[in-house]
mmCIF file of C-alpha atoms in Angstrom:
data_model
loop_
_atom_site.group_PDB
_atom_site.id
_atom_site.type_symbol
_atom_site.label_atom_id
_atom_site.label_comp_id
_atom_site.label_asym_id
_atom_site.label_seq_id
_atom_site.Cartn_x
_atom_site.Cartn_y
_atom_site.Cartn_z
ATOM 1 C CA UNK A 1 -78.082 174.160 238.190
ATOM 2 C CA UNK A 2 -80.640 171.802 236.644
ATOM 3 C CA UNK A 3 -79.948 168.101 236.457
ATOM 4 C CA UNK A 4 -80.955 165.852 233.516
ATOM 5 C CA UNK A 5 -82.417 162.451 234.288
ATOM 6 C CA UNK A 6 -79.962 159.710 233.093
ATOM 7 C CA UNK A 7 -82.613 157.964 231.003
ATOM 8 C CA UNK A 8 -83.532 161.207 229.266
ATOM 9 C CA UNK A 9 -79.865 161.927 228.566
ATOM 10 C CA UNK A 10 -79.353 158.492 227.024
ATOM 11 C CA UNK A 11 -82.462 158.919 224.866
ATOM 12 C CA UNK A 12 -81.282 162.323 223.657
ATOM 13 C CA UNK A 13 -77.865 160.961 222.753
ATOM 14 C CA UNK A 14 -79.452 158.079 220.850
ATOM 15 C CA UNK A 15 -81.670 160.474 218.891
ATOM 16 C CA UNK A 16 -78.649 162.585 217.942
ATOM 17 C CA UNK A 17 -76.739 159.492 216.824
ATOM 18 C CA UNK A 18 -79.655 158.324 214.667
ATOM 19 C CA UNK A 19 -80.035 161.754 213.081
ATOM 20 C CA UNK A 20 -76.332 161.894 212.272
ATOM 21 C CA UNK A 21 -76.463 158.436 210.747
ATOM 22 C CA UNK A 22 -79.425 159.476 208.613
ATOM 23 C CA UNK A 23 -77.603 162.552 207.307
ATOM 24 C CA UNK A 24 -74.573 160.480 206.363
ATOM 25 C CA UNK A 25 -76.598 157.723 204.749
ATOM 26 C CA UNK A 26 -75.530 157.010 201.168
ATOM 27 C CA UNK A 27 -78.255 156.936 198.580
ATOM 28 C CA UNK A 28 -77.890 154.477 195.697
ATOM 29 C CA UNK A 29 -77.053 155.832 192.251
ATOM 30 C CA UNK A 30 -79.968 156.089 189.816
ATOM 31 C CA UNK A 31 -80.558 152.826 188.011
ATOM 32 C CA UNK A 32 -78.974 152.740 184.576
ATOM 33 C CA UNK A 33 -80.997 150.571 182.240
ATOM 34 C CA UNK A 34 -79.368 147.967 180.038
ATOM 35 C CA UNK A 35 -78.887 149.113 176.432
ATOM 36 C CA UNK A 36 -81.211 147.551 173.865
ATOM 37 C CA UNK A 37 -78.418 147.175 171.288
ATOM 38 C CA UNK A 38 -77.962 143.539 170.153
ATOM 39 C CA UNK A 39 -75.502 143.943 167.271
ATOM 40 C CA UNK A 40 -71.990 142.503 166.993
ATOM 41 C CA UNK A 41 -70.028 145.297 168.709
ATOM 42 C CA UNK A 42 -68.363 144.545 172.029
ATOM 43 C CA UNK A 43 -68.054 148.228 172.950
ATOM 44 C CA UNK A 44 -71.039 150.570 172.912
ATOM 45 C CA UNK A 45 -71.537 154.265 173.615
ATOM 46 C CA UNK A 46 -75.121 155.318 174.314
ATOM 47 C CA UNK A 47 -76.108 158.975 173.942
ATOM 48 C CA UNK A 48 -79.641 159.379 175.276
ATOM 49 C CA UNK A 49 -81.718 162.576 175.331
ATOM 50 C CA UNK A 50 -85.010 163.072 177.159
ATOM 51 C CA UNK A 51 -86.815 164.505 174.118
ATOM 52 C CA UNK A 52 -86.233 164.968 170.361
ATOM 53 C CA UNK A 53 -85.545 168.679 170.883
ATOM 54 C CA UNK A 54 -83.302 168.399 173.946
ATOM 55 C CA UNK A 55 -79.833 169.838 173.430
ATOM 56 C CA UNK A 56 -78.223 167.818 176.230
ATOM 57 C CA UNK A 57 -77.966 164.062 176.669
ATOM 58 C CA UNK A 58 -76.502 161.359 178.883
ATOM 59 C CA UNK A 59 -73.469 159.520 177.511
ATOM 60 C CA UNK A 60 -72.477 156.117 178.879
ATOM 61 C CA UNK A 61 -69.777 153.716 177.676
ATOM 62 C CA UNK A 62 -70.414 149.964 177.936
ATOM 63 C CA UNK A 63 -68.452 146.726 177.591
ATOM 64 C CA UNK A 64 -70.184 143.536 176.519
ATOM 65 C CA UNK A 65 -70.034 140.680 179.032
ATOM 66 C CA UNK A 66 -71.767 137.682 177.523
ATOM 67 C CA UNK A 67 -75.387 138.691 177.018
ATOM 68 C CA UNK A 68 -75.120 141.671 179.368
ATOM 69 C CA UNK A 69 -73.632 145.152 179.136
ATOM 70 C CA UNK A 70 -71.344 146.408 181.897
ATOM 71 C CA UNK A 71 -70.981 150.130 182.430
ATOM 72 C CA UNK A 72 -67.368 151.191 181.826
ATOM 73 C CA UNK A 73 -67.647 155.002 181.910
ATOM 74 C CA UNK A 74 -70.389 157.383 182.919
ATOM 75 C CA UNK A 75 -73.061 158.457 182.906
ATOM 76 C CA UNK A 76 -71.594 161.735 181.594
ATOM 77 C CA UNK A 77 -73.199 165.006 180.502
ATOM 78 C CA UNK A 78 -73.011 165.538 176.733
ATOM 79 C CA UNK A 79 -74.125 168.340 174.430
ATOM 80 C CA UNK A 80 -75.896 167.482 171.178
ATOM 81 C CA UNK A 81 -77.342 169.374 168.230
ATOM 82 C CA UNK A 82 -79.062 172.746 168.616
ATOM 83 C CA UNK A 83 -82.167 171.180 167.045
ATOM 84 C CA UNK A 84 -81.895 168.038 169.143
ATOM 85 C CA UNK A 85 -81.655 164.450 167.864
ATOM 86 C CA UNK A 86 -83.364 162.994 164.816
ATOM 87 C CA UNK A 87 -83.276 163.020 161.002
ATOM 88 C CA UNK A 88 -80.575 165.355 159.792
ATOM 89 C CA UNK A 89 -79.225 166.993 156.659
ATOM 90 C CA UNK A 90 -76.713 169.563 155.510
ATOM 91 C CA UNK A 91 -79.134 172.335 156.486
ATOM 92 C CA UNK A 92 -80.114 170.935 159.913
ATOM 93 C CA UNK A 93 -78.343 171.150 163.258
ATOM 94 C CA UNK A 94 -79.517 167.822 164.665
ATOM 95 C CA UNK A 95 -77.389 164.962 165.907
ATOM 96 C CA UNK A 96 -78.147 161.903 163.754
ATOM 97 C CA UNK A 97 -80.393 159.356 165.485
ATOM 98 C CA UNK A 98 -79.210 155.789 164.985
ATOM 99 C CA UNK A 99 -76.285 153.448 165.489
ATOM 100 C CA UNK A 100 -72.971 154.304 163.845
ATOM 101 C CA UNK A 101 -69.507 152.773 163.903
ATOM 102 C CA UNK A 102 -66.492 154.575 165.395
ATOM 103 C CA UNK A 103 -63.425 153.737 163.327
ATOM 104 C CA UNK A 104 -61.014 156.685 163.386
ATOM 105 C CA UNK A 105 -59.947 159.741 165.339
ATOM 106 C CA UNK A 106 -58.125 163.002 164.735
ATOM 107 C CA UNK A 107 -57.037 166.119 166.518
ATOM 108 C CA UNK A 108 -55.054 169.325 166.439
ATOM 109 C CA UNK A 109 -53.202 168.137 169.555
ATOM 110 C CA UNK A 110 -51.013 165.037 169.824
ATOM 111 C CA UNK A 111 -52.832 161.765 170.459
ATOM 112 C CA UNK A 112 -54.388 161.432 173.899
ATOM 113 C CA UNK A 113 -53.595 157.710 173.932
ATOM 114 C CA UNK A 114 -56.552 156.469 171.916
ATOM 115 C CA UNK A 115 -56.145 153.109 170.223
ATOM 116 C CA UNK A 116 -58.203 154.211 167.238
ATOM 117 C CA UNK A 117 -56.228 155.171 164.113
ATOM 118 C CA UNK A 118 -55.300 158.802 164.863
ATOM 119 C CA UNK A 119 -54.538 161.626 162.437
ATOM 120 C CA UNK A 120 -52.949 164.808 163.759
ATOM 121 C CA UNK A 121 -54.497 167.539 161.624
ATOM 122 C CA UNK A 122 -53.059 170.774 160.216
ATOM 123 C CA UNK A 123 -54.628 173.648 158.211
ATOM 124 C CA UNK A 124 -54.264 171.382 155.165
ATOM 125 C CA UNK A 125 -56.736 168.831 156.552
ATOM 126 C CA UNK A 126 -60.381 169.270 155.580
ATOM 127 C CA UNK A 127 -63.737 167.588 156.050
ATOM 128 C CA UNK A 128 -65.631 168.129 152.813
ATOM 129 C CA UNK A 129 -69.215 169.410 153.052
ATOM 130 C CA UNK A 130 -69.559 170.521 149.415
ATOM 131 C CA UNK A 131 -72.592 168.510 148.284
ATOM 132 C CA UNK A 132 -71.477 168.702 144.628
ATOM 133 C CA UNK A 133 -68.048 167.245 145.343
ATOM 134 C CA UNK A 134 -67.177 163.567 144.846
ATOM 135 C CA UNK A 135 -65.289 163.912 148.150
ATOM 136 C CA UNK A 136 -68.426 164.901 150.110
ATOM 137 C CA UNK A 137 -68.323 163.772 153.749
ATOM 138 C CA UNK A 138 -64.727 162.560 153.566
ATOM 139 C CA UNK A 139 -61.367 163.765 154.824
ATOM 140 C CA UNK A 140 -59.217 165.474 152.197
ATOM 141 C CA UNK A 141 -55.716 166.939 152.385
ATOM 142 C CA UNK A 142 -54.947 170.105 150.413
ATOM 143 C CA UNK A 143 -53.411 173.494 151.100
ATOM 144 C CA UNK A 144 -55.980 176.268 151.561
ATOM 145 C CA UNK A 145 -56.795 177.857 148.234
ATOM 146 C CA UNK A 146 -55.873 174.758 146.211
ATOM 147 C CA UNK A 147 -58.651 172.298 147.085
ATOM 148 C CA UNK A 148 -60.796 170.630 144.388
ATOM 149 C CA UNK A 149 -64.036 171.528 146.194
ATOM 150 C CA UNK A 150 -65.775 174.605 147.557
ATOM 151 C CA UNK A 151 -63.688 175.380 150.633
ATOM 152 C CA UNK A 152 -66.432 177.602 152.048
ATOM 153 C CA UNK A 153 -68.594 174.471 152.237
ATOM 154 C CA UNK A 154 -66.067 172.484 154.253
ATOM 155 C CA UNK A 155 -64.323 172.465 157.600
ATOM 156 C CA UNK A 156 -60.640 173.244 157.866
ATOM 157 C CA UNK A 157 -59.984 170.868 160.745
ATOM 158 C CA UNK A 158 -56.636 172.332 161.673
ATOM 159 C CA UNK A 159 -58.035 175.823 162.273
ATOM 160 C CA UNK A 160 -61.246 174.869 164.095
ATOM 161 C CA UNK A 161 -59.879 175.624 167.565
ATOM 162 C CA UNK A 162 -60.260 173.740 170.879
ATOM 163 C CA UNK A 163 -63.326 171.764 169.744
ATOM 164 C CA UNK A 164 -61.045 169.642 167.574
ATOM 165 C CA UNK A 165 -58.158 169.272 169.976
ATOM 166 C CA UNK A 166 -59.327 165.651 169.916
ATOM 167 C CA UNK A 167 -62.257 164.070 168.076
ATOM 168 C CA UNK A 168 -63.709 160.747 166.975
ATOM 169 C CA UNK A 169 -65.426 160.448 163.593
ATOM 170 C CA UNK A 170 -69.049 159.272 163.811
ATOM 171 C CA UNK A 171 -69.586 157.183 160.675
ATOM 172 C CA UNK A 172 -72.947 158.683 159.775
ATOM 173 C CA UNK A 173 -73.623 158.956 156.007
ATOM 174 C CA UNK A 174 -70.282 157.418 155.080
ATOM 175 C CA UNK A 175 -71.202 154.089 153.474
ATOM 176 C CA UNK A 176 -72.864 154.890 151.191
ATOM 177 C CA UNK A 177 -72.482 158.670 151.107
ATOM 178 C CA UNK A 178 -75.708 160.486 150.197
ATOM 179 C CA UNK A 179 -75.118 164.077 149.020
ATOM 180 C CA UNK A 180 -76.921 166.540 151.268
ATOM 181 C CA UNK A 181 -77.777 164.028 153.993
ATOM 182 C CA UNK A 182 -75.257 165.652 156.335
ATOM 183 C CA UNK A 183 -71.512 165.643 156.895
ATOM 184 C CA UNK A 184 -68.809 166.135 159.520
ATOM 185 C CA UNK A 185 -70.365 164.504 162.588
ATOM 186 C CA UNK A 186 -67.852 163.968 165.367
ATOM 187 C CA UNK A 187 -67.559 163.187 169.066
ATOM 188 C CA UNK A 188 -65.434 166.170 170.091
ATOM 189 C CA UNK A 189 -64.469 168.574 172.872
ATOM 190 C CA UNK A 190 -67.431 170.622 174.093
ATOM 191 C CA UNK A 191 -67.803 174.032 175.684
ATOM 192 C CA UNK A 192 -71.164 173.447 177.353
ATOM 193 C CA UNK A 193 -73.288 174.742 174.476
ATOM 194 C CA UNK A 194 -75.367 172.960 171.793
ATOM 195 C CA UNK A 195 -73.529 171.814 168.683
ATOM 196 C CA UNK A 196 -74.193 171.961 164.941
ATOM 197 C CA UNK A 197 -75.008 168.225 165.119
ATOM 198 C CA UNK A 198 -71.984 166.667 166.763
ATOM 199 C CA UNK A 199 -71.828 165.098 170.229
ATOM 200 C CA UNK A 200 -69.571 167.002 172.624
ATOM 201 C CA UNK A 201 -67.980 166.199 175.985
ATOM 202 C CA UNK A 202 -65.680 168.148 178.315
ATOM 203 C CA UNK A 203 -62.070 167.541 177.305
ATOM 204 C CA UNK A 204 -61.116 165.305 180.240
ATOM 205 C CA UNK A 205 -64.211 163.125 179.738
ATOM 206 C CA UNK A 206 -63.519 162.829 176.015
ATOM 207 C CA UNK A 207 -59.907 161.794 176.672
ATOM 208 C CA UNK A 208 -61.139 159.055 179.004
ATOM 209 C CA UNK A 209 -63.635 157.757 176.447
ATOM 210 C CA UNK A 210 -61.106 157.867 173.603
ATOM 211 C CA UNK A 211 -58.537 155.905 175.603
ATOM 212 C CA UNK A 212 -61.203 153.293 176.377
ATOM 213 C CA UNK A 213 -62.206 152.791 172.735
ATOM 214 C CA UNK A 214 -60.635 149.690 171.203
ATOM 215 C CA UNK A 215 -60.963 149.148 167.431
ATOM 216 C CA UNK A 216 -60.594 145.396 167.975
ATOM 217 C CA UNK A 217 -63.966 145.497 169.779
ATOM 218 C CA UNK A 218 -65.801 147.127 166.858
ATOM 219 C CA UNK A 219 -67.133 150.092 168.872
ATOM 220 C CA UNK A 220 -70.401 151.807 167.925
ATOM 221 C CA UNK A 221 -72.346 154.826 169.144
ATOM 222 C CA UNK A 222 -76.129 154.722 169.615
ATOM 223 C CA UNK A 223 -77.662 158.225 169.544
ATOM 224 C CA UNK A 224 -81.271 158.072 170.692
ATOM 225 C CA UNK A 225 -84.213 159.698 172.439
ATOM 226 C CA UNK A 226 -85.357 158.041 175.641
ATOM 227 C CA UNK A 227 -88.632 156.101 175.412
ATOM 228 C CA UNK A 228 -91.282 157.705 177.624
ATOM 229 C CA UNK A 229 -94.776 156.487 178.583
ATOM 230 C CA UNK A 230 -97.552 158.243 176.655
ATOM 231 C CA UNK A 231 -98.892 159.887 179.847
ATOM 232 C CA UNK A 232 -95.511 161.096 181.142
#
């Protein structure tokens, strides 16, 4: 039977201990940069894509603390428009770039505890996308077959399925409303695929964000493309 020199044994044990410590070492989370938003809102959601044509983005919720922003939720994976983020219209499938207020919510399911004004929708609740209608890009209640607009150019919210179990209205093109500039943009439940222009999260993540939103804090959403160096 061979015998190991005590000093060699101690050195081997020390090397094993160091290797184990290295494997278990915790690496810091990637640095999340401060938002550039300087408006009056005290709650901010940033949705940031890596390129104008990317169909996924990073969503982070922030609380204002003096002159700084403190991360409240995220970063989370979000799906955005099939054509990415940028200028949009009724014929495009982009998520609208810019900063928009978040003032109301709706859903097929009962409220998930959001503090935003919440409307539980039925098949008589519509979002009007008829560009010739005076109700364009607004909610309207009417029984199917009786509406004063082209129902084929609108969304019957109550029959849309799981995507609208819960949703927050993104106030793009609402004040003033420009016919044809795009309608029915929501933060809603996603299924992991690109959207027609909305921003989508997994249901549990959306519930968490909606419960965090506080209308008294004037929340806004900033949908943007990440700035990249010219040589990147």
